[in-house]
Short mmCIF file of C-alpha atoms and ligand atoms in Angstrom, two decimals:
data_model
loop_
_atom_site.label_atom_id
_atom_site.label_comp_id
_atom_site.label_asym_id
_atom_site.label_seq_id
_atom_site.Cartn_x
_atom_site.Cartn_y
_atom_site.Cartn_z
CA UNK A 19 -20.61 14.80 -9.85
CA UNK A 20 -20.22 12.97 -6.85
CA UNK A 21 -17.98 16.26 -4.28
CA UNK A 22 -14.21 15.72 -2.82
CA UNK A 23 -11.57 16.77 -1.91
CA UNK A 24 -7.73 15.81 -2.84
CA UNK A 25 -4.48 16.12 -2.02
CA UNK A 26 -2.34 14.62 -4.35
CA UNK A 27 0.99 13.64 -2.49
CA UNK A 28 4.03 11.71 -3.79
CA UNK A 29 8.44 11.63 -3.74
CA UNK A 30 10.00 12.56 -7.19
CA UNK A 31 9.83 9.59 -9.57
CA UNK A 32 13.22 8.81 -11.64
CA UNK A 33 11.33 6.22 -13.95
CA UNK A 34 12.71 4.40 -17.47
CA UNK A 35 15.38 1.35 -17.90
CA UNK A 36 19.05 1.29 -16.88
CA UNK A 37 17.43 5.13 -14.37
CA UNK A 38 20.15 3.10 -11.13
CA UNK A 39 22.82 4.84 -13.07
CA UNK A 40 21.35 8.43 -12.14
CA UNK A 41 21.50 6.85 -8.57
CA UNK A 42 23.76 8.80 -7.46
CA UNK A 43 23.25 12.57 -8.48
CA UNK A 44 19.36 12.13 -6.82
CA UNK A 45 20.86 11.38 -3.77
CA UNK A 46 23.28 14.52 -3.91
CA UNK A 47 19.98 15.77 -4.41
CA UNK A 48 18.85 14.74 -1.30
CA UNK A 49 22.46 15.72 0.03
CA UNK A 50 22.43 12.00 2.11
CA UNK A 51 26.68 11.38 2.86
CA UNK A 52 26.20 8.03 4.20
CA UNK A 53 23.78 6.03 2.77
CA UNK A 54 22.35 2.69 4.42
CA UNK A 55 20.93 -0.30 1.78
CA UNK A 56 18.40 -2.31 3.10
CA UNK A 57 17.41 -5.47 1.27
CA UNK A 58 16.48 -8.57 1.84
CA UNK A 59 18.64 -11.82 2.63
CA UNK A 60 17.88 -13.44 -0.81
CA UNK A 61 18.63 -9.91 -2.68
CA UNK A 62 22.46 -9.38 -0.80
CA UNK A 63 24.30 -9.32 -4.24
CA UNK A 64 21.82 -6.23 -5.49
CA UNK A 65 22.32 -4.37 -2.04
CA UNK A 66 26.51 -4.81 -2.85
CA UNK A 67 25.61 -3.65 -6.22
CA UNK A 68 23.66 -0.57 -5.12
CA UNK A 69 26.42 0.71 -1.99
CA UNK A 70 29.51 0.00 -4.67
CA UNK A 71 27.70 2.79 -6.95
CA UNK A 72 27.04 5.01 -4.29
CA UNK A 73 30.89 4.28 -3.87
CA UNK A 74 31.99 6.81 -0.19
CA UNK A 75 28.23 7.35 0.01
CA UNK A 76 27.17 4.01 1.26
CA UNK A 77 27.73 4.00 5.15
CA UNK A 78 27.35 -0.11 4.81
CA UNK A 79 24.51 -2.23 3.93
CA UNK A 80 21.60 -4.25 5.74
CA UNK A 81 20.65 -7.52 4.05
CA UNK A 82 17.98 -8.50 6.86
CA UNK A 83 14.77 -7.69 5.88
CA UNK A 84 12.35 -10.32 5.87
CA UNK A 85 8.47 -10.10 5.60
CA UNK A 86 6.40 -7.81 7.51
CA UNK A 87 8.86 -6.50 9.36
CA UNK A 88 9.13 -7.84 13.21
CA UNK A 89 9.72 -5.24 15.47
CA UNK A 90 13.31 -7.41 15.87
CA UNK A 91 14.46 -6.97 12.87
CA UNK A 92 13.48 -2.75 13.03
CA UNK A 93 15.53 -3.13 16.07
CA UNK A 94 18.89 -4.20 14.52
CA UNK A 95 18.04 -2.18 11.23
CA UNK A 96 17.33 0.97 13.70
CA UNK A 97 20.87 0.24 15.62
CA UNK A 98 23.58 -0.78 12.20
CA UNK A 99 21.62 2.88 10.88
CA UNK A 100 23.35 4.97 14.42
CA UNK A 101 26.23 2.52 14.47
CA UNK A 102 27.02 3.35 10.72
CA UNK A 103 26.13 7.60 11.05
CA UNK A 104 23.70 6.64 8.01
CA UNK A 105 22.43 10.22 7.03
CA UNK A 106 19.54 8.01 5.06
CA UNK A 107 18.27 4.90 3.18
CA UNK A 108 18.51 3.44 0.21
CA UNK A 109 15.52 0.14 0.60
CA UNK A 110 15.86 -2.00 -2.82
CA UNK A 111 13.62 -4.16 -2.87
CA UNK A 112 10.19 -5.46 -2.36
CA UNK A 113 7.52 -3.47 -0.31
CA UNK A 114 8.94 -5.67 2.57
CA UNK A 115 12.43 -3.85 2.13
CA UNK A 116 11.05 -1.15 1.56
CA UNK A 117 8.26 -1.58 4.47
CA UNK A 118 12.07 -1.60 6.48
CA UNK A 119 12.94 2.13 5.08
CA UNK A 120 9.76 2.89 6.34
CA UNK A 121 10.23 1.80 9.94
CA UNK A 122 14.40 3.46 10.36
CA UNK A 123 12.12 6.83 9.23
CA UNK A 124 10.02 6.52 11.05
CA UNK A 125 11.99 7.56 14.41
CA UNK A 126 14.77 9.19 12.97
CA UNK A 127 12.66 10.72 10.14
CA UNK A 128 15.98 10.00 7.75
CA UNK A 129 15.05 10.72 4.09
CA UNK A 130 14.84 7.46 2.38
CA UNK A 131 15.57 6.61 -1.29
CA UNK A 132 13.24 3.48 -2.72
CA UNK A 133 14.12 1.39 -5.75
CA UNK A 134 11.45 -0.97 -5.76
CA UNK A 135 11.89 -4.26 -7.51
CA UNK A 136 8.30 -6.23 -7.38
CA UNK A 137 4.96 -4.81 -8.23
CA UNK A 138 3.75 -4.07 -4.41
CA UNK A 139 3.29 0.09 -4.25
CA UNK A 140 4.58 0.62 -0.89
CA UNK A 141 7.19 3.00 -1.89
CA UNK A 142 4.01 5.47 -3.30
CA UNK A 143 2.65 5.66 0.44
CA UNK A 144 3.11 6.84 4.50
CA UNK A 145 1.67 4.39 5.77
CA UNK A 146 4.11 2.54 7.89
CA UNK A 147 4.01 -1.23 9.58
CA UNK A 148 5.62 -3.72 12.90
CA UNK A 149 4.24 -6.69 13.73
CA UNK A 150 5.47 -7.49 16.99
CA UNK A 151 3.64 -10.38 18.52
CA UNK A 152 2.14 -12.49 15.73
CA UNK A 153 -0.04 -8.49 15.44
CA UNK A 154 1.38 -6.17 12.77
CA UNK A 155 0.44 -2.84 13.61
CA UNK A 156 0.12 -0.03 10.89
CA UNK A 157 -0.35 3.94 10.53
CA UNK A 158 0.33 6.72 8.66
CA UNK A 159 3.32 8.88 9.19
CA UNK A 160 4.34 12.01 5.88
CA UNK A 161 8.37 11.36 7.75
CA UNK A 162 7.73 7.78 5.95
CA UNK A 163 6.80 9.17 2.62
CA UNK A 164 10.62 7.73 0.47
CA UNK A 165 11.98 12.05 -0.93
CA UNK A 166 12.69 9.67 -3.98
CA UNK A 167 11.84 6.54 -5.77
CA UNK A 168 13.84 4.69 -8.59
CA UNK A 169 11.80 2.75 -10.82
CA UNK A 170 13.78 0.54 -13.48
CA UNK A 171 12.73 -2.18 -15.24
CA UNK A 172 15.23 -3.63 -15.85
CA UNK A 173 16.27 -4.64 -12.28
CA UNK A 174 12.82 -6.59 -12.25
CA UNK A 175 13.61 -8.45 -15.51
CA UNK A 176 14.87 -11.35 -12.90
CA UNK A 177 11.57 -11.50 -10.18
CA UNK A 178 10.32 -15.47 -10.63
CA UNK A 179 7.18 -14.84 -13.24
CA UNK A 180 4.27 -15.96 -10.87
CA UNK A 181 5.71 -13.35 -8.36
CA UNK A 182 5.96 -10.49 -10.74
CA UNK A 183 1.76 -12.22 -11.70
CA UNK A 184 0.18 -12.26 -8.06
CA UNK A 185 2.64 -8.62 -7.16
CA UNK A 186 1.17 -7.94 -10.97
CA UNK A 187 -1.95 -8.40 -9.00
CA UNK A 188 -1.62 -6.96 -5.84
CA UNK A 189 -1.42 -3.61 -7.53
CA UNK A 190 -4.12 -4.08 -8.87
CA UNK A 191 -6.20 -4.40 -6.23
CA UNK A 192 -4.74 -0.63 -4.99
CA UNK A 193 -6.54 1.03 -7.67
CA UNK A 194 -9.89 -1.28 -8.16
CA UNK A 195 -10.26 -0.55 -4.10
CA UNK A 196 -8.99 3.03 -4.72
CA UNK A 197 -12.29 3.61 -7.84
CA UNK A 198 -14.78 2.59 -4.79
CA UNK A 199 -13.35 4.03 -2.61
CA UNK A 200 -14.73 6.49 0.24
CA UNK A 201 -12.64 9.01 -0.17
CA UNK A 202 -11.76 8.56 -3.79
CA UNK A 203 -11.44 11.99 -6.18
CA UNK A 204 -11.95 11.96 -9.79
CA UNK A 205 -7.87 11.74 -10.27
CA UNK A 206 -6.95 8.84 -8.30
CA UNK A 207 -10.10 7.08 -10.20
CA UNK A 208 -7.94 7.99 -14.05
CA UNK A 209 -4.44 7.45 -12.38
CA UNK A 210 -5.90 3.74 -11.17
CA UNK A 211 -7.99 2.86 -14.32
CA UNK A 212 -4.74 3.65 -16.46
CA UNK A 213 -2.77 1.32 -13.62
CA UNK A 214 -5.62 -1.82 -13.41
CA UNK A 215 -4.65 -1.58 -17.84
CA UNK A 216 -1.47 -1.01 -18.23
CA UNK A 217 -1.23 -4.26 -15.74
CA UNK A 218 -3.71 -5.85 -17.87
CA UNK A 219 -1.75 -5.62 -20.92
CA UNK A 220 1.68 -6.42 -19.80
CA UNK A 221 1.25 -9.48 -16.93
CA UNK A 222 0.12 -11.28 -19.36
CA UNK A 223 3.67 -10.29 -21.60
CA UNK A 224 5.73 -11.13 -18.89
CA UNK A 225 4.55 -14.81 -18.56
CA UNK A 226 4.94 -15.70 -21.72
CA UNK A 227 8.35 -14.20 -21.76
CA UNK A 228 9.29 -13.01 -18.14
CA UNK A 229 12.79 -10.94 -19.40
CA UNK A 230 10.20 -8.84 -22.36
CA UNK A 231 10.92 -5.05 -21.50
CA UNK A 232 8.31 -3.31 -22.66
CA UNK A 233 6.12 -5.62 -20.39
CA UNK A 234 8.17 -5.14 -17.51
CA UNK A 235 8.63 -1.11 -18.17
CA UNK A 236 4.52 -1.42 -18.71
CA UNK A 237 4.38 -3.14 -15.86
CA UNK A 238 5.82 -1.15 -12.89
CA UNK A 239 4.24 1.87 -14.67
CA UNK A 240 0.75 0.64 -13.09
CA UNK A 241 3.04 -0.62 -10.16
CA UNK A 242 3.67 3.36 -9.99
CA UNK A 243 0.29 3.69 -10.88
CA UNK A 244 -1.25 1.85 -8.33
CA UNK A 245 0.75 2.00 -5.26
CA UNK A 246 -0.24 6.21 -6.22
CA UNK A 247 -4.19 5.24 -5.63
CA UNK A 248 -3.15 3.36 -2.35
CA UNK A 249 -0.83 6.01 -0.82
CA UNK A 250 -3.98 8.45 -1.68
CA UNK A 251 -7.57 6.85 -0.99
CA UNK A 252 -8.43 4.76 1.50
CA UNK A 253 -9.50 1.08 0.86
CA UNK A 254 -11.89 -1.63 1.45
CA UNK A 255 -13.03 -4.25 2.58
CA UNK A 256 -10.90 -6.09 0.23
CA UNK A 257 -7.60 -4.85 2.15
CA UNK A 258 -9.12 -5.45 5.84
CA UNK A 259 -9.62 -9.70 4.46
CA UNK A 260 -6.47 -9.39 3.21
CA UNK A 261 -4.23 -8.22 6.69
CA UNK A 262 -6.47 -10.12 8.39
CA UNK A 263 -6.05 -13.54 7.13
CA UNK A 264 -1.95 -12.68 5.76
CA UNK A 265 -1.60 -11.41 9.95
CA UNK A 266 -3.67 -14.50 11.53
CA UNK A 267 -3.18 -17.07 9.21
CA UNK A 268 0.73 -16.29 8.27
CA UNK A 269 -0.59 -16.49 4.73
CA UNK A 270 1.82 -15.63 1.71
CA UNK A 271 1.05 -11.55 0.82
CA UNK A 272 0.78 -11.10 -2.82
CA UNK A 273 -0.68 -14.76 -3.57
CA UNK A 274 -3.73 -14.15 -0.90
CA UNK A 275 -4.31 -10.35 -2.67
CA UNK A 276 -4.64 -12.73 -5.74
CA UNK A 277 -6.86 -14.65 -4.97
CA UNK A 278 -9.24 -12.50 -2.71
CA UNK A 279 -9.29 -9.72 -4.82
CA UNK A 280 -12.42 -10.83 -7.44
CA UNK A 281 -14.78 -12.53 -4.52
CA UNK A 282 -14.34 -8.90 -3.05
CA UNK A 283 -15.48 -7.53 -6.62
CA UNK A 284 -18.37 -9.48 -5.79
CA UNK A 285 -19.15 -9.28 -3.28
CA UNK A 286 -19.62 -5.21 -3.27
CA UNK A 287 -20.15 -5.26 -7.27
CA UNK A 288 -23.73 -3.93 -6.43
CA UNK A 289 -23.46 -1.09 -4.31
CA UNK A 290 -20.50 0.26 -6.71
CA UNK A 291 -21.44 -0.24 -10.41
CA UNK A 292 -20.01 2.47 -11.77
CA UNK A 293 -16.76 1.26 -10.58
CA UNK A 294 -17.07 -2.07 -11.42
CA UNK A 295 -18.03 -1.05 -15.81
CA UNK A 296 -14.52 0.77 -14.50
CA UNK A 297 -12.50 -2.20 -13.88
CA UNK A 298 -14.24 -4.34 -16.32
CA UNK A 299 -13.04 -2.12 -18.57
CA UNK A 300 -9.73 -1.36 -17.42
CA UNK A 301 -9.14 -4.90 -17.82
CA UNK A 302 -10.57 -5.83 -21.39
CA UNK A 303 -12.99 -7.68 -19.65
CA UNK A 304 -17.70 -7.04 -19.35
CA UNK A 305 -16.80 -8.59 -15.36
CA UNK A 306 -15.19 -7.31 -12.70
CA UNK A 307 -15.35 -9.46 -10.49
CA UNK A 308 -14.07 -12.98 -13.50
CA UNK A 309 -11.35 -10.84 -14.82
CA UNK A 310 -9.59 -9.88 -12.22
CA UNK A 311 -10.33 -14.55 -11.71
CA UNK A 312 -9.81 -15.04 -15.22
CA UNK A 313 -6.22 -13.09 -15.82
CA UNK A 314 -5.16 -14.79 -11.96
CA UNK A 315 -6.30 -18.29 -13.62
CA UNK A 316 -4.79 -18.58 -16.28
CA UNK A 317 -2.31 -16.99 -16.13
CA UNK A 318 -1.39 -20.45 -13.22
CA UNK A 319 -1.69 -17.85 -10.27
CA UNK A 320 -3.29 -19.33 -7.61
CA UNK A 321 -6.25 -19.00 -7.34
CA UNK A 322 -7.46 -20.39 -3.70
CA UNK A 323 -7.06 -19.83 -0.24
CA UNK A 324 -7.32 -24.01 0.60
CA UNK A 325 -4.22 -23.63 -2.10
CA UNK A 326 -1.30 -21.42 -0.31
CA UNK A 327 -2.10 -22.51 3.44
CA UNK A 328 -5.27 -21.71 4.49
CA UNK A 329 -7.70 -24.92 6.69
CA UNK A 330 -11.81 -24.69 6.29
CA UNK A 331 -11.49 -25.21 9.91
CA UNK A 332 -10.02 -20.85 10.27
CA UNK A 333 -12.88 -19.39 7.51
CA UNK A 334 -15.58 -18.74 11.01
CA UNK A 335 -12.35 -17.44 12.44
CA UNK A 336 -11.52 -15.07 9.26
CA UNK A 337 -14.73 -13.76 8.72
CA UNK A 338 -15.55 -13.00 12.62
CA UNK A 339 -12.25 -11.49 12.92
CA UNK A 340 -13.42 -9.72 9.01
CA UNK A 341 -16.46 -8.49 10.54
CA UNK A 342 -14.97 -6.88 14.03
CA UNK A 343 -13.71 -3.91 12.99
CA UNK A 344 -16.84 -1.83 10.40
CA UNK A 345 -14.59 0.97 8.41
CA UNK A 346 -16.25 2.31 4.86
CA UNK A 347 -16.84 0.15 2.09
CA UNK A 348 -20.09 0.17 -0.76
CA UNK A 349 -21.49 -2.73 0.66
CA UNK A 350 -22.20 -3.22 3.88
CA UNK A 351 -20.03 -5.25 5.43
CA UNK A 352 -23.00 -8.61 6.90
CA UNK A 353 -22.10 -12.37 8.04
CA UNK A 354 -23.63 -14.45 5.40
CA UNK A 355 -22.59 -12.26 2.61
CA UNK A 356 -18.47 -12.42 3.83
CA UNK A 357 -18.86 -16.24 4.65
CA UNK A 358 -20.28 -16.67 1.61
CA UNK A 359 -16.74 -14.28 0.07
CA UNK A 360 -14.17 -16.57 2.41
CA UNK A 361 -15.99 -20.22 1.23
CA UNK A 362 -15.95 -19.48 -3.05
CA UNK A 363 -12.23 -17.73 -2.15
CA UNK A 364 -11.26 -20.85 -0.25
CA UNK A 365 -12.54 -23.18 -2.89
CA UNK A 366 -11.45 -21.23 -6.51
CA UNK A 367 -14.25 -20.81 -7.87
CA UNK A 368 -15.42 -18.38 -10.67
CA UNK A 369 -17.57 -15.29 -9.66
CA UNK A 370 -20.65 -15.40 -10.57
CA UNK A 371 -21.09 -12.11 -12.75
CA UNK A 372 -23.08 -9.46 -12.11
P1 NAD B 10 8.31 -8.71 -0.84
O1 NAD B 10 9.35 -7.81 -0.82
O2 NAD B 10 8.35 -9.75 0.96
O3 NAD B 10 9.60 -9.93 -1.08
C1 NAD B 10 9.26 -11.08 -1.49
C2 NAD B 10 10.37 -12.12 -2.05
O4 NAD B 10 10.45 -11.85 -3.08
C3 NAD B 10 11.56 -11.50 -1.18
O5 NAD B 10 12.10 -12.85 -0.98
C4 NAD B 10 11.99 -10.82 -2.30
O6 NAD B 10 13.70 -10.84 -1.92
C5 NAD B 10 12.46 -11.78 -3.84
N1 NAD B 10 12.42 -10.44 -4.53
C6 NAD B 10 12.24 -9.72 -4.94
N2 NAD B 10 12.12 -8.28 -5.67
C7 NAD B 10 13.18 -9.15 -6.16
C8 NAD B 10 12.95 -9.32 -7.27
N3 NAD B 10 13.77 -8.16 -8.62
N4 NAD B 10 13.94 -10.40 -8.11
C9 NAD B 10 14.11 -11.30 -7.47
N5 NAD B 10 13.31 -11.84 -5.85
C10 NAD B 10 12.92 -10.38 -5.84
O7 NAD B 10 7.04 -8.73 -1.01
P2 NAD B 10 6.60 -7.80 -1.77
O8 NAD B 10 5.23 -8.67 -2.17
O9 NAD B 10 6.29 -7.19 -2.29
O10 NAD B 10 5.49 -7.01 -0.13
C11 NAD B 10 5.05 -7.22 0.45
C12 NAD B 10 4.75 -6.77 1.34
O11 NAD B 10 4.55 -4.93 1.17
C13 NAD B 10 4.25 -7.03 2.40
O12 NAD B 10 4.60 -7.29 4.38
C14 NAD B 10 2.83 -5.81 2.78
O13 NAD B 10 1.67 -5.93 3.38
C15 NAD B 10 3.50 -4.20 2.18
N6 NAD B 10 3.70 -3.26 1.40
C16 NAD B 10 3.01 -2.39 1.92
C17 NAD B 10 2.35 -0.94 0.99
C18 NAD B 10 2.96 0.38 2.58
O14 NAD B 10 1.54 0.70 1.97
N7 NAD B 10 2.84 -0.04 3.74
C19 NAD B 10 1.99 -1.38 0.44
C20 NAD B 10 1.87 -2.17 -0.05
C21 NAD B 10 2.65 -4.33 0.10
#
């Protein structure tokens, strides 16, 4: 057996349909008296609902969260938290809103309660990111890890099916890379397999009926597990590629993950056969890369980078950027293989089985 080190860290998790009603007691538990509620402009109504639930414990709503946490928005949100005298933040929404909460906590150490409404998984990680001048700088800091995470599947019933699918495959990507992580461990392997399996079961059910509360619960459960893996072990080629593509070519986050995952798995397959067998088993397929591709394609997700805004002339630049920094990955980074990977993802080809 491979030697390992394991220091699992996790927020307190409150899970279940209707658990939003428990927000007040969770806020009291953390001794927060004046919480700033964070959300995107599109989720303002939900932010207001959360503030109403908190009553006098809500200091105000900041409905300015946007994708990739721009520095200007961070300044505004930090100033709002200060002027409202906030002693805690409730972030209700997807990874962008959680990210804004983390940016506030990074400076002030304010405790965060996260109420995720997508499957991105940021709520389970100490990873923060702020975008300045078009470059997203990320780092790890224990103080940005939310203190409490409240998972209420009822809040996900209205997530549009296409966003549910790509967000769910984004979550699967965390667990898949966790299974071949350089600093993986047997506990996170189990969490990853269960997370992938829960999402692989529930995503097609959500596409068939987006208001299926059992499927929504299974998907959020899977997202929790996959986020836990992301927070506890290092990622590899797939996440680096998506970070590069998203940051440099302004591609949408969850769709980029959905398209790249099968090809990153195909690239790494020869060097990580055991991880691939586990991923395939969890997906319920014979081959990990093909299973990830089929989950996306069969349910109508985009499968080609050219369909989400990448231009053919950007492929060489993307490859160069991906090769610029070496990092742990099961298969060494080789220009020829990466070029083929990006070309296949650009065209949307189904990977050949390993
Ligand atoms: P997002 O938070 O940008 O949300 C996408 C859109 O969906 C937003 O407009 C939002 O208002 C809307 N939305 C969210 N929940 C909804 C709901 N229930 N119903 C209807 N609409 C809803 O996207 P995301 O995919 O959740 O997060 C992506 C971001 O999170 C990226 O910037 C990524 O880098 C970051 N992220 C960070 C970590 C980390 O550990 N730091 C982990 C995962 C993702």
